[in-house]
């Protein structure tokens, strides 16, 4: 019986993997993949194995990835830059990855309408990004860099706080994608005569990211 349940769980997780992988095209600025081992998958089904800290982290990152997607959607409508359209698609795959983990752990969650967030800090960020993003293309690209800068910092923080190997694996994949997104926005800024100073990660980490090539995110 245990073997049968194990196979069923693995089957549904692999289906989720296929959906996420197919949703991330070459145009989405990062190749995002989920490589969940069978043992990790089984562990995720046991609610006792995920702490309240991990639960809170997943719920927060669901909204932070949504912040990125919603902001890029708004900025694309304003400026029509392919970067915003492509990375918005990638952010949707990131939302899907977090949502799958929430579903697998039977954690209740709500995805609010575009531009609406339950977290007050994220709501304030979105409101500011909308206000500043309409000023110029350079300002809009700086917002993109800011979001990825923040995303990397928060995800790295959550990696350091958890011992759940599956969560670590997914968070590291998301960080990889955010590094690619940051590189894209910095290239756009340089092309338009703009610059960006990191606000959340260190200058050393920032330099290492922007001075290296895009990664194939596993």
mmCIF file with all atom_site columns, C-alpha atoms in Angstrom:
data_model
loop_
_atom_site.group_PDB
_atom_site.id
_atom_site.type_symbol
_atom_site.label_atom_id
_atom_site.label_alt_id
_atom_site.label_comp_id
_atom_site.label_asym_id
_atom_site.label_entity_id
_atom_site.label_seq_id
_atom_site.pdbx_PDB_ins_code
_atom_site.Cartn_x
_atom_site.Cartn_y
_atom_site.Cartn_z
_atom_site.occupancy
_atom_site.B_iso_or_equiv
_atom_site.pdbx_formal_charge
_atom_site.auth_seq_id
_atom_site.auth_comp_id
_atom_site.auth_asym_id
_atom_site.auth_atom_id
_atom_site.pdbx_PDB_model_num
ATOM 1   C CA . UNK A 1 1   ? 0.000  0.000  0.000   1.00 0.00 ? 1   UNK A CA 1
ATOM 2   C CA . UNK A 1 2   ? 2.814  2.388  0.927   1.00 0.00 ? 2   UNK A CA 1
ATOM 3   C CA . UNK A 1 3   ? 4.532  1.669  -2.387  1.00 0.00 ? 3   UNK A CA 1
ATOM 4   C CA . UNK A 1 4   ? 1.330  2.457  -4.306  1.00 0.00 ? 4   UNK A CA 1
ATOM 5   C CA . UNK A 1 5   ? 0.823  5.763  -2.479  1.00 0.00 ? 5   UNK A CA 1
ATOM 6   C CA . UNK A 1 6   ? 4.449  6.655  -3.077  1.00 0.00 ? 6   UNK A CA 1
ATOM 7   C CA . UNK A 1 7   ? 4.065  6.052  -6.818  1.00 0.00 ? 7   UNK A CA 1
ATOM 8   C CA . UNK A 1 8   ? 0.875  8.122  -6.983  1.00 0.00 ? 8   UNK A CA 1
ATOM 9   C CA . UNK A 1 9   ? 2.494  11.064 -5.199  1.00 0.00 ? 9   UNK A CA 1
ATOM 10  C CA . UNK A 1 10  ? 5.540  10.901 -7.446  1.00 0.00 ? 10  UNK A CA 1
ATOM 11  C CA . UNK A 1 11  ? 3.324  10.800 -10.532 1.00 0.00 ? 11  UNK A CA 1
ATOM 12  C CA . UNK A 1 12  ? 1.461  13.998 -9.605  1.00 0.00 ? 12  UNK A CA 1
ATOM 13  C CA . UNK A 1 13  ? 4.661  15.843 -8.757  1.00 0.00 ? 13  UNK A CA 1
ATOM 14  C CA . UNK A 1 14  ? 6.154  14.873 -12.109 1.00 0.00 ? 14  UNK A CA 1
ATOM 15  C CA . UNK A 1 15  ? 3.019  16.167 -13.836 1.00 0.00 ? 15  UNK A CA 1
ATOM 16  C CA . UNK A 1 16  ? 3.520  19.474 -12.008 1.00 0.00 ? 16  UNK A CA 1
ATOM 17  C CA . UNK A 1 17  ? 7.134  19.495 -13.142 1.00 0.00 ? 17  UNK A CA 1
ATOM 18  C CA . UNK A 1 18  ? 6.132  19.068 -16.789 1.00 0.00 ? 18  UNK A CA 1
ATOM 19  C CA . UNK A 1 19  ? 3.653  21.951 -16.545 1.00 0.00 ? 19  UNK A CA 1
ATOM 20  C CA . UNK A 1 20  ? 6.278  24.275 -15.062 1.00 0.00 ? 20  UNK A CA 1
ATOM 21  C CA . UNK A 1 21  ? 8.985  23.235 -17.503 1.00 0.00 ? 21  UNK A CA 1
ATOM 22  C CA . UNK A 1 22  ? 6.714  23.747 -20.499 1.00 0.00 ? 22  UNK A CA 1
ATOM 23  C CA . UNK A 1 23  ? 5.639  27.136 -19.204 1.00 0.00 ? 23  UNK A CA 1
ATOM 24  C CA . UNK A 1 24  ? 9.189  28.476 -19.311 1.00 0.00 ? 24  UNK A CA 1
ATOM 25  C CA . UNK A 1 25  ? 10.256 29.202 -22.871 1.00 0.00 ? 25  UNK A CA 1
ATOM 26  C CA . UNK A 1 26  ? 13.591 30.494 -24.101 1.00 0.00 ? 26  UNK A CA 1
ATOM 27  C CA . UNK A 1 27  ? 12.064 33.964 -24.201 1.00 0.00 ? 27  UNK A CA 1
ATOM 28  C CA . UNK A 1 28  ? 11.360 33.956 -20.476 1.00 0.00 ? 28  UNK A CA 1
ATOM 29  C CA . UNK A 1 29  ? 14.964 34.959 -19.611 1.00 0.00 ? 29  UNK A CA 1
ATOM 30  C CA . UNK A 1 30  ? 15.735 31.867 -17.525 1.00 0.00 ? 30  UNK A CA 1
ATOM 31  C CA . UNK A 1 31  ? 15.416 28.130 -17.936 1.00 0.00 ? 31  UNK A CA 1
ATOM 32  C CA . UNK A 1 32  ? 13.578 27.024 -14.817 1.00 0.00 ? 32  UNK A CA 1
ATOM 33  C CA . UNK A 1 33  ? 13.311 23.396 -13.872 1.00 0.00 ? 33  UNK A CA 1
ATOM 34  C CA . UNK A 1 34  ? 12.329 21.403 -10.804 1.00 0.00 ? 34  UNK A CA 1
ATOM 35  C CA . UNK A 1 35  ? 14.358 18.347 -9.910  1.00 0.00 ? 35  UNK A CA 1
ATOM 36  C CA . UNK A 1 36  ? 12.599 16.791 -6.910  1.00 0.00 ? 36  UNK A CA 1
ATOM 37  C CA . UNK A 1 37  ? 13.904 13.452 -5.723  1.00 0.00 ? 37  UNK A CA 1
ATOM 38  C CA . UNK A 1 38  ? 11.366 10.825 -4.747  1.00 0.00 ? 38  UNK A CA 1
ATOM 39  C CA . UNK A 1 39  ? 12.384 10.978 -1.082  1.00 0.00 ? 39  UNK A CA 1
ATOM 40  C CA . UNK A 1 40  ? 11.966 14.767 -0.959  1.00 0.00 ? 40  UNK A CA 1
ATOM 41  C CA . UNK A 1 41  ? 8.595  14.488 -2.644  1.00 0.00 ? 41  UNK A CA 1
ATOM 42  C CA . UNK A 1 42  ? 7.325  12.044 -0.062  1.00 0.00 ? 42  UNK A CA 1
ATOM 43  C CA . UNK A 1 43  ? 8.564  14.266 2.733   1.00 0.00 ? 43  UNK A CA 1
ATOM 44  C CA . UNK A 1 44  ? 6.604  17.193 1.391   1.00 0.00 ? 44  UNK A CA 1
ATOM 45  C CA . UNK A 1 45  ? 3.363  15.276 1.691   1.00 0.00 ? 45  UNK A CA 1
ATOM 46  C CA . UNK A 1 46  ? 3.759  14.974 5.457   1.00 0.00 ? 46  UNK A CA 1
ATOM 47  C CA . UNK A 1 47  ? 2.603  18.248 6.975   1.00 0.00 ? 47  UNK A CA 1
ATOM 48  C CA . UNK A 1 48  ? 4.620  17.432 10.096  1.00 0.00 ? 48  UNK A CA 1
ATOM 49  C CA . UNK A 1 49  ? 7.857  17.826 8.141   1.00 0.00 ? 49  UNK A CA 1
ATOM 50  C CA . UNK A 1 50  ? 7.301  21.477 7.258   1.00 0.00 ? 50  UNK A CA 1
ATOM 51  C CA . UNK A 1 51  ? 7.684  24.075 9.988   1.00 0.00 ? 51  UNK A CA 1
ATOM 52  C CA . UNK A 1 52  ? 5.611  27.192 10.546  1.00 0.00 ? 52  UNK A CA 1
ATOM 53  C CA . UNK A 1 53  ? 8.673  29.216 9.519   1.00 0.00 ? 53  UNK A CA 1
ATOM 54  C CA . UNK A 1 54  ? 8.769  27.350 6.197   1.00 0.00 ? 54  UNK A CA 1
ATOM 55  C CA . UNK A 1 55  ? 5.030  27.821 5.753   1.00 0.00 ? 55  UNK A CA 1
ATOM 56  C CA . UNK A 1 56  ? 5.309  31.562 6.350   1.00 0.00 ? 56  UNK A CA 1
ATOM 57  C CA . UNK A 1 57  ? 8.237  31.738 3.931   1.00 0.00 ? 57  UNK A CA 1
ATOM 58  C CA . UNK A 1 58  ? 6.285  30.000 1.163   1.00 0.00 ? 58  UNK A CA 1
ATOM 59  C CA . UNK A 1 59  ? 3.271  32.269 1.621   1.00 0.00 ? 59  UNK A CA 1
ATOM 60  C CA . UNK A 1 60  ? 5.463  35.367 1.557   1.00 0.00 ? 60  UNK A CA 1
ATOM 61  C CA . UNK A 1 61  ? 7.415  34.254 -1.528  1.00 0.00 ? 61  UNK A CA 1
ATOM 62  C CA . UNK A 1 62  ? 4.154  33.479 -3.338  1.00 0.00 ? 62  UNK A CA 1
ATOM 63  C CA . UNK A 1 63  ? 3.240  37.153 -3.013  1.00 0.00 ? 63  UNK A CA 1
ATOM 64  C CA . UNK A 1 64  ? 6.754  38.427 -3.705  1.00 0.00 ? 64  UNK A CA 1
ATOM 65  C CA . UNK A 1 65  ? 6.899  36.488 -6.982  1.00 0.00 ? 65  UNK A CA 1
ATOM 66  C CA . UNK A 1 66  ? 3.421  37.865 -7.718  1.00 0.00 ? 66  UNK A CA 1
ATOM 67  C CA . UNK A 1 67  ? 4.769  41.368 -7.010  1.00 0.00 ? 67  UNK A CA 1
ATOM 68  C CA . UNK A 1 68  ? 7.365  40.829 -9.723  1.00 0.00 ? 68  UNK A CA 1
ATOM 69  C CA . UNK A 1 69  ? 4.848  39.460 -12.218 1.00 0.00 ? 69  UNK A CA 1
ATOM 70  C CA . UNK A 1 70  ? 2.257  42.181 -11.593 1.00 0.00 ? 70  UNK A CA 1
ATOM 71  C CA . UNK A 1 71  ? 4.816  44.987 -11.737 1.00 0.00 ? 71  UNK A CA 1
ATOM 72  C CA . UNK A 1 72  ? 6.338  43.730 -14.975 1.00 0.00 ? 72  UNK A CA 1
ATOM 73  C CA . UNK A 1 73  ? 2.875  43.370 -16.466 1.00 0.00 ? 73  UNK A CA 1
ATOM 74  C CA . UNK A 1 74  ? 2.143  47.016 -15.620 1.00 0.00 ? 74  UNK A CA 1
ATOM 75  C CA . UNK A 1 75  ? 5.507  48.235 -16.915 1.00 0.00 ? 75  UNK A CA 1
ATOM 76  C CA . UNK A 1 76  ? 5.138  46.287 -20.152 1.00 0.00 ? 76  UNK A CA 1
ATOM 77  C CA . UNK A 1 77  ? 1.779  47.935 -20.790 1.00 0.00 ? 77  UNK A CA 1
ATOM 78  C CA . UNK A 1 78  ? 3.445  51.321 -20.233 1.00 0.00 ? 78  UNK A CA 1
ATOM 79  C CA . UNK A 1 79  ? 6.696  50.873 -22.156 1.00 0.00 ? 79  UNK A CA 1
ATOM 80  C CA . UNK A 1 80  ? 6.259  47.819 -24.381 1.00 0.00 ? 80  UNK A CA 1
ATOM 81  C CA . UNK A 1 81  ? 9.743  46.458 -23.605 1.00 0.00 ? 81  UNK A CA 1
ATOM 82  C CA . UNK A 1 82  ? 10.175 42.772 -24.394 1.00 0.00 ? 82  UNK A CA 1
ATOM 83  C CA . UNK A 1 83  ? 12.161 42.315 -21.198 1.00 0.00 ? 83  UNK A CA 1
ATOM 84  C CA . UNK A 1 84  ? 9.089  42.992 -19.111 1.00 0.00 ? 84  UNK A CA 1
ATOM 85  C CA . UNK A 1 85  ? 6.891  40.730 -21.227 1.00 0.00 ? 85  UNK A CA 1
ATOM 86  C CA . UNK A 1 86  ? 9.384  37.850 -21.203 1.00 0.00 ? 86  UNK A CA 1
ATOM 87  C CA . UNK A 1 87  ? 10.351 38.046 -17.546 1.00 0.00 ? 87  UNK A CA 1
ATOM 88  C CA . UNK A 1 88  ? 6.696  38.364 -16.564 1.00 0.00 ? 88  UNK A CA 1
ATOM 89  C CA . UNK A 1 89  ? 6.156  34.914 -18.095 1.00 0.00 ? 89  UNK A CA 1
ATOM 90  C CA . UNK A 1 90  ? 9.082  33.546 -16.133 1.00 0.00 ? 90  UNK A CA 1
ATOM 91  C CA . UNK A 1 91  ? 7.722  35.025 -12.902 1.00 0.00 ? 91  UNK A CA 1
ATOM 92  C CA . UNK A 1 92  ? 4.501  33.097 -13.515 1.00 0.00 ? 92  UNK A CA 1
ATOM 93  C CA . UNK A 1 93  ? 6.498  29.842 -13.538 1.00 0.00 ? 93  UNK A CA 1
ATOM 94  C CA . UNK A 1 94  ? 8.048  30.936 -10.231 1.00 0.00 ? 94  UNK A CA 1
ATOM 95  C CA . UNK A 1 95  ? 4.576  31.522 -8.793  1.00 0.00 ? 95  UNK A CA 1
ATOM 96  C CA . UNK A 1 96  ? 3.543  28.084 -10.055 1.00 0.00 ? 96  UNK A CA 1
ATOM 97  C CA . UNK A 1 97  ? 6.536  26.472 -8.340  1.00 0.00 ? 97  UNK A CA 1
ATOM 98  C CA . UNK A 1 98  ? 5.682  28.009 -4.959  1.00 0.00 ? 98  UNK A CA 1
ATOM 99  C CA . UNK A 1 99  ? 1.981  27.249 -5.450  1.00 0.00 ? 99  UNK A CA 1
ATOM 100 C CA . UNK A 1 100 ? 2.772  23.581 -6.120  1.00 0.00 ? 100 UNK A CA 1
ATOM 101 C CA . UNK A 1 101 ? 4.680  23.355 -2.845  1.00 0.00 ? 101 UNK A CA 1
ATOM 102 C CA . UNK A 1 102 ? 1.760  24.904 -0.982  1.00 0.00 ? 102 UNK A CA 1
ATOM 103 C CA . UNK A 1 103 ? -0.650 22.432 -2.560  1.00 0.00 ? 103 UNK A CA 1
ATOM 104 C CA . UNK A 1 104 ? 1.597  19.453 -1.828  1.00 0.00 ? 104 UNK A CA 1
ATOM 105 C CA . UNK A 1 105 ? 1.731  20.478 1.817   1.00 0.00 ? 105 UNK A CA 1
ATOM 106 C CA . UNK A 1 106 ? -2.004 21.261 1.976   1.00 0.00 ? 106 UNK A CA 1
ATOM 107 C CA . UNK A 1 107 ? -1.309 24.843 3.057   1.00 0.00 ? 107 UNK A CA 1
ATOM 108 C CA . UNK A 1 108 ? -4.188 27.263 2.515   1.00 0.00 ? 108 UNK A CA 1
ATOM 109 C CA . UNK A 1 109 ? -3.384 30.292 0.389   1.00 0.00 ? 109 UNK A CA 1
ATOM 110 C CA . UNK A 1 110 ? -5.052 32.959 -1.720  1.00 0.00 ? 110 UNK A CA 1
ATOM 111 C CA . UNK A 1 111 ? -3.774 34.654 -4.863  1.00 0.00 ? 111 UNK A CA 1
ATOM 112 C CA . UNK A 1 112 ? -5.357 38.097 -4.912  1.00 0.00 ? 112 UNK A CA 1
ATOM 113 C CA . UNK A 1 113 ? -6.188 40.097 -8.080  1.00 0.00 ? 113 UNK A CA 1
ATOM 114 C CA . UNK A 1 114 ? -3.384 41.810 -9.992  1.00 0.00 ? 114 UNK A CA 1
ATOM 115 C CA . UNK A 1 115 ? -1.872 44.674 -8.023  1.00 0.00 ? 115 UNK A CA 1
ATOM 116 C CA . UNK A 1 116 ? -3.440 43.593 -4.721  1.00 0.00 ? 116 UNK A CA 1
ATOM 117 C CA . UNK A 1 117 ? -1.398 42.049 -1.890  1.00 0.00 ? 117 UNK A CA 1
ATOM 118 C CA . UNK A 1 118 ? -2.212 40.882 1.609   1.00 0.00 ? 118 UNK A CA 1
ATOM 119 C CA . UNK A 1 119 ? 1.267  41.850 2.806   1.00 0.00 ? 119 UNK A CA 1
ATOM 120 C CA . UNK A 1 120 ? 1.340  45.595 3.509   1.00 0.00 ? 120 UNK A CA 1
ATOM 121 C CA . UNK A 1 121 ? 5.034  45.941 2.697   1.00 0.00 ? 121 UNK A CA 1
ATOM 122 C CA . UNK A 1 122 ? 4.626  44.306 -0.696  1.00 0.00 ? 122 UNK A CA 1
ATOM 123 C CA . UNK A 1 123 ? 1.542  46.423 -1.390  1.00 0.00 ? 123 UNK A CA 1
ATOM 124 C CA . UNK A 1 124 ? 3.573  49.554 -0.611  1.00 0.00 ? 124 UNK A CA 1
ATOM 125 C CA . UNK A 1 125 ? 6.344  48.365 -2.929  1.00 0.00 ? 125 UNK A CA 1
ATOM 126 C CA . UNK A 1 126 ? 3.878  47.807 -5.758  1.00 0.00 ? 126 UNK A CA 1
ATOM 127 C CA . UNK A 1 127 ? 2.294  51.232 -5.324  1.00 0.00 ? 127 UNK A CA 1
ATOM 128 C CA . UNK A 1 128 ? 5.720  52.891 -5.377  1.00 0.00 ? 128 UNK A CA 1
ATOM 129 C CA . UNK A 1 129 ? 6.872  50.861 -8.370  1.00 0.00 ? 129 UNK A CA 1
ATOM 130 C CA . UNK A 1 130 ? 3.800  51.925 -10.340 1.00 0.00 ? 130 UNK A CA 1
ATOM 131 C CA . UNK A 1 131 ? 4.321  55.581 -9.461  1.00 0.00 ? 131 UNK A CA 1
ATOM 132 C CA . UNK A 1 132 ? 8.041  55.585 -10.287 1.00 0.00 ? 132 UNK A CA 1
ATOM 133 C CA . UNK A 1 133 ? 7.830  53.227 -13.252 1.00 0.00 ? 133 UNK A CA 1
ATOM 134 C CA . UNK A 1 134 ? 5.904  55.645 -15.440 1.00 0.00 ? 134 UNK A CA 1
ATOM 135 C CA . UNK A 1 135 ? 8.580  58.356 -15.189 1.00 0.00 ? 135 UNK A CA 1
ATOM 136 C CA . UNK A 1 136 ? 11.018 56.947 -17.753 1.00 0.00 ? 136 UNK A CA 1
ATOM 137 C CA . UNK A 1 137 ? 12.321 53.731 -19.306 1.00 0.00 ? 137 UNK A CA 1
ATOM 138 C CA . UNK A 1 138 ? 15.409 53.988 -17.108 1.00 0.00 ? 138 UNK A CA 1
ATOM 139 C CA . UNK A 1 139 ? 13.264 54.268 -13.981 1.00 0.00 ? 139 UNK A CA 1
ATOM 140 C CA . UNK A 1 140 ? 11.243 51.272 -15.104 1.00 0.00 ? 140 UNK A CA 1
ATOM 141 C CA . UNK A 1 141 ? 14.360 49.156 -15.669 1.00 0.00 ? 141 UNK A CA 1
ATOM 142 C CA . UNK A 1 142 ? 15.718 50.227 -12.276 1.00 0.00 ? 142 UNK A CA 1
ATOM 143 C CA . UNK A 1 143 ? 12.522 48.905 -10.720 1.00 0.00 ? 143 UNK A CA 1
ATOM 144 C CA . UNK A 1 144 ? 13.102 45.580 -12.442 1.00 0.00 ? 144 UNK A CA 1
ATOM 145 C CA . UNK A 1 145 ? 16.631 45.439 -11.042 1.00 0.00 ? 145 UNK A CA 1
ATOM 146 C CA . UNK A 1 146 ? 15.341 46.415 -7.593  1.00 0.00 ? 146 UNK A CA 1
ATOM 147 C CA . UNK A 1 147 ? 12.769 43.619 -7.575  1.00 0.00 ? 147 UNK A CA 1
ATOM 148 C CA . UNK A 1 148 ? 15.321 40.975 -8.549  1.00 0.00 ? 148 UNK A CA 1
ATOM 149 C CA . UNK A 1 149 ? 17.817 42.378 -6.038  1.00 0.00 ? 149 UNK A CA 1
ATOM 150 C CA . UNK A 1 150 ? 15.176 42.071 -3.291  1.00 0.00 ? 150 UNK A CA 1
ATOM 151 C CA . UNK A 1 151 ? 14.072 38.641 -4.479  1.00 0.00 ? 151 UNK A CA 1
ATOM 152 C CA . UNK A 1 152 ? 17.601 37.235 -4.321  1.00 0.00 ? 152 UNK A CA 1
ATOM 153 C CA . UNK A 1 153 ? 18.120 38.601 -0.816  1.00 0.00 ? 153 UNK A CA 1
ATOM 154 C CA . UNK A 1 154 ? 14.852 37.194 0.544   1.00 0.00 ? 154 UNK A CA 1
ATOM 155 C CA . UNK A 1 155 ? 15.279 33.786 -1.083  1.00 0.00 ? 155 UNK A CA 1
ATOM 156 C CA . UNK A 1 156 ? 18.850 33.443 0.176   1.00 0.00 ? 156 UNK A CA 1
ATOM 157 C CA . UNK A 1 157 ? 17.580 34.324 3.632   1.00 0.00 ? 157 UNK A CA 1
ATOM 158 C CA . UNK A 1 158 ? 14.928 31.605 3.484   1.00 0.00 ? 158 UNK A CA 1
ATOM 159 C CA . UNK A 1 159 ? 17.492 29.076 2.249   1.00 0.00 ? 159 UNK A CA 1
ATOM 160 C CA . UNK A 1 160 ? 19.562 29.782 5.360   1.00 0.00 ? 160 UNK A CA 1
ATOM 161 C CA . UNK A 1 161 ? 16.525 29.343 7.629   1.00 0.00 ? 161 UNK A CA 1
ATOM 162 C CA . UNK A 1 162 ? 15.260 25.954 6.432   1.00 0.00 ? 162 UNK A CA 1
ATOM 163 C CA . UNK A 1 163 ? 16.507 22.378 6.616   1.00 0.00 ? 163 UNK A CA 1
ATOM 164 C CA . UNK A 1 164 ? 13.906 21.141 4.102   1.00 0.00 ? 164 UNK A CA 1
ATOM 165 C CA . UNK A 1 165 ? 15.932 19.970 1.112   1.00 0.00 ? 165 UNK A CA 1
ATOM 166 C CA . UNK A 1 166 ? 13.067 20.310 -1.344  1.00 0.00 ? 166 UNK A CA 1
ATOM 167 C CA . UNK A 1 167 ? 12.421 23.919 -0.361  1.00 0.00 ? 167 UNK A CA 1
ATOM 168 C CA . UNK A 1 168 ? 16.140 24.659 -0.601  1.00 0.00 ? 168 UNK A CA 1
ATOM 169 C CA . UNK A 1 169 ? 16.223 23.130 -4.076  1.00 0.00 ? 169 UNK A CA 1
ATOM 170 C CA . UNK A 1 170 ? 13.272 25.196 -5.299  1.00 0.00 ? 170 UNK A CA 1
ATOM 171 C CA . UNK A 1 171 ? 14.530 28.414 -3.671  1.00 0.00 ? 171 UNK A CA 1
ATOM 172 C CA . UNK A 1 172 ? 17.948 27.971 -5.275  1.00 0.00 ? 172 UNK A CA 1
ATOM 173 C CA . UNK A 1 173 ? 16.296 27.476 -8.661  1.00 0.00 ? 173 UNK A CA 1
ATOM 174 C CA . UNK A 1 174 ? 14.349 30.692 -8.135  1.00 0.00 ? 174 UNK A CA 1
ATOM 175 C CA . UNK A 1 175 ? 17.530 32.532 -7.136  1.00 0.00 ? 175 UNK A CA 1
ATOM 176 C CA . UNK A 1 176 ? 19.179 31.320 -10.320 1.00 0.00 ? 176 UNK A CA 1
ATOM 177 C CA . UNK A 1 177 ? 16.280 32.721 -12.345 1.00 0.00 ? 177 UNK A CA 1
ATOM 178 C CA . UNK A 1 178 ? 16.450 36.029 -10.493 1.00 0.00 ? 178 UNK A CA 1
ATOM 179 C CA . UNK A 1 179 ? 20.157 36.315 -11.234 1.00 0.00 ? 179 UNK A CA 1
ATOM 180 C CA . UNK A 1 180 ? 19.378 35.956 -14.939 1.00 0.00 ? 180 UNK A CA 1
ATOM 181 C CA . UNK A 1 181 ? 16.602 38.542 -14.670 1.00 0.00 ? 181 UNK A CA 1
ATOM 182 C CA . UNK A 1 182 ? 18.926 40.956 -12.881 1.00 0.00 ? 182 UNK A CA 1
ATOM 183 C CA . UNK A 1 183 ? 21.516 40.568 -15.639 1.00 0.00 ? 183 UNK A CA 1
ATOM 184 C CA . UNK A 1 184 ? 18.851 41.337 -18.231 1.00 0.00 ? 184 UNK A CA 1
ATOM 185 C CA . UNK A 1 185 ? 17.683 44.504 -16.506 1.00 0.00 ? 185 UNK A CA 1
ATOM 186 C CA . UNK A 1 186 ? 21.243 45.732 -15.971 1.00 0.00 ? 186 UNK A CA 1
ATOM 187 C CA . UNK A 1 187 ? 22.007 45.217 -19.676 1.00 0.00 ? 187 UNK A CA 1
ATOM 188 C CA . UNK A 1 188 ? 18.870 47.195 -20.504 1.00 0.00 ? 188 UNK A CA 1
ATOM 189 C CA . UNK A 1 189 ? 19.938 49.984 -18.184 1.00 0.00 ? 189 UNK A CA 1
ATOM 190 C CA . UNK A 1 190 ? 23.418 50.157 -19.666 1.00 0.00 ? 190 UNK A CA 1
ATOM 191 C CA . UNK A 1 191 ? 21.946 50.247 -23.170 1.00 0.00 ? 191 UNK A CA 1
ATOM 192 C CA . UNK A 1 192 ? 19.796 53.222 -22.170 1.00 0.00 ? 192 UNK A CA 1
ATOM 193 C CA . UNK A 1 193 ? 22.545 55.065 -20.309 1.00 0.00 ? 193 UNK A CA 1
ATOM 194 C CA . UNK A 1 194 ? 21.363 54.141 -16.806 1.00 0.00 ? 194 UNK A CA 1
ATOM 195 C CA . UNK A 1 195 ? 23.058 52.553 -13.809 1.00 0.00 ? 195 UNK A CA 1
ATOM 196 C CA . UNK A 1 196 ? 21.941 50.616 -10.751 1.00 0.00 ? 196 UNK A CA 1
ATOM 197 C CA . UNK A 1 197 ? 23.408 50.333 -7.266  1.00 0.00 ? 197 UNK A CA 1
ATOM 198 C CA . UNK A 1 198 ? 22.357 47.242 -5.290  1.00 0.00 ? 198 UNK A CA 1
ATOM 199 C CA . UNK A 1 199 ? 20.076 47.949 -2.354  1.00 0.00 ? 199 UNK A CA 1
ATOM 200 C CA . UNK A 1 200 ? 19.685 44.505 -0.799  1.00 0.00 ? 200 UNK A CA 1
ATOM 201 C CA . UNK A 1 201 ? 22.514 42.172 -1.832  1.00 0.00 ? 201 UNK A CA 1
ATOM 202 C CA . UNK A 1 202 ? 26.134 43.169 -1.369  1.00 0.00 ? 202 UNK A CA 1
ATOM 203 C CA . UNK A 1 203 ? 28.074 45.068 -4.012  1.00 0.00 ? 203 UNK A CA 1
ATOM 204 C CA . UNK A 1 204 ? 30.425 42.102 -4.268  1.00 0.00 ? 204 UNK A CA 1
ATOM 205 C CA . UNK A 1 205 ? 27.561 39.685 -4.935  1.00 0.00 ? 205 UNK A CA 1
ATOM 206 C CA . UNK A 1 206 ? 26.027 42.107 -7.427  1.00 0.00 ? 206 UNK A CA 1
ATOM 207 C CA . UNK A 1 207 ? 29.297 42.482 -9.340  1.00 0.00 ? 207 UNK A CA 1
ATOM 208 C CA . UNK A 1 208 ? 29.727 38.723 -9.459  1.00 0.00 ? 208 UNK A CA 1
ATOM 209 C CA . UNK A 1 209 ? 26.255 38.284 -10.953 1.00 0.00 ? 209 UNK A CA 1
ATOM 210 C CA . UNK A 1 210 ? 26.337 41.011 -13.600 1.00 0.00 ? 210 UNK A CA 1
ATOM 211 C CA . UNK A 1 211 ? 29.877 40.155 -14.703 1.00 0.00 ? 211 UNK A CA 1
ATOM 212 C CA . UNK A 1 212 ? 29.013 36.505 -15.389 1.00 0.00 ? 212 UNK A CA 1
ATOM 213 C CA . UNK A 1 213 ? 27.003 34.856 -18.143 1.00 0.00 ? 213 UNK A CA 1
ATOM 214 C CA . UNK A 1 214 ? 23.376 33.742 -17.967 1.00 0.00 ? 214 UNK A CA 1
ATOM 215 C CA . UNK A 1 215 ? 22.875 30.405 -16.228 1.00 0.00 ? 215 UNK A CA 1
ATOM 216 C CA . UNK A 1 216 ? 20.900 27.329 -17.162 1.00 0.00 ? 216 UNK A CA 1
ATOM 217 C CA . UNK A 1 217 ? 18.758 27.020 -14.068 1.00 0.00 ? 217 UNK A CA 1
ATOM 218 C CA . UNK A 1 218 ? 18.116 23.431 -13.011 1.00 0.00 ? 218 UNK A CA 1
#
